[in-house]
Amino acid sequence: MPIAITREVSPSIARCELTHLAREPIDIARAVAQHESYVRALEDLGCTIVQASPQPELPDAVFVEDAAVVVGEIAVITRPGAESRRGETASIAGLLARYRPVATIDEPGTLDGGDVLRIGRQLFVGVSERTNRDAIRQLERHLAPFGYRVTPVDVAGCLHLKSAVTQLAESAVLLNPDWIDARAFADFETVAIDRAEPYAANVLTIGPVALCASAFPRTREAIERRGIETRSVDVSELAKAEGALTCCSIVFEA
Ligand code: CIR
């Protein structure tokens, strides 16, 4: 039974970091309601929800994914690329210490969990505006003893690696070939997003089901045509903060 760590939307979310999007007003009540639907969808998919303590003064605290990388043996607490987000990690470290030994990424490394795509014993890590090669080397040092392989992947045009590619099934990924070099995923079956929906590559797959954002129906159809069951949630207000589906949880086996 997977655990999903989540954290409620901060009332200060309007002051979130933005890199590739223009600032738009965020309807907080709607963002909160959408986040609650997201959490319910995770519960419906069998996750036990563990809520991190609210951090109302930290605008991006709902995007817990960026604070840690969890594998079966260990949790690695990140050092987020945006300085405004560094205060988010301590509370997540405290929670994860209940489940795993905890290691850290230290200065000068910067790493956002959104840049880490784990598929089995392989970790693809985006080299992005948030994640640098020093942190990737530190991550590799923490994980290599457990048999994990770490592969850096250049990311251009989007915030994180997982804005451009996520896992759909054991050996299949969903990707946007405009933002990463698809050859890095040559060993996998690839499903391409619909070109009219560039932000659609971020899906959260739990067991056999891919949770998709309702804003991207064409890509959802492409996933279903591949024979993968999908569910959808509306996260349009969180998307204005440059967040997507994987960002709002840290999912791992207890
Ligand atoms: C940020 O720019 O850091 C937040 N506004 C959005 C973070 C989204 N996180 C993710 O994709 N893992």
PDB file of N, CA, C and O in Angstrom, residues 2 10 56 194:
ATOM      1  N   PRO A   2       0.841   2.069  -1.068  1.00  0.00           N
ATOM      2  CA  PRO A   2       1.725   3.235  -1.101  1.00  0.00           C
ATOM      3  C   PRO A   2       1.311   4.329  -0.126  1.00  0.00           C
ATOM      4  O   PRO A   2       0.132   4.485   0.200  1.00  0.00           O
ATOM      5  N   SER A  10      -0.702  26.681   0.241  1.00  0.00           N
ATOM      6  CA  SER A  10      -0.431  27.847   1.091  1.00  0.00           C
ATOM      7  C   SER A  10      -1.255  29.040   0.619  1.00  0.00           C
ATOM      8  O   SER A  10      -1.360  29.274  -0.597  1.00  0.00           O
ATOM      9  N   PRO A  56       2.249  27.997   5.666  1.00  0.00           N
ATOM     10  CA  PRO A  56       1.464  29.027   4.977  1.00  0.00           C
ATOM     11  C   PRO A  56       2.293  30.166   4.400  1.00  0.00           C
ATOM     12  O   PRO A  56       1.911  30.767   3.400  1.00  0.00           O
ATOM     13  N   ASP A 194       0.152  14.945 -27.154  1.00  0.00           N
ATOM     14  CA  ASP A 194      -0.420  15.625 -28.318  1.00  0.00           C
ATOM     15  C   ASP A 194       0.243  17.007 -28.409  1.00  0.00           C
ATOM     16  O   ASP A 194       0.316  17.731 -27.418  1.00  0.00           O
TER      17      ASP A 194
END
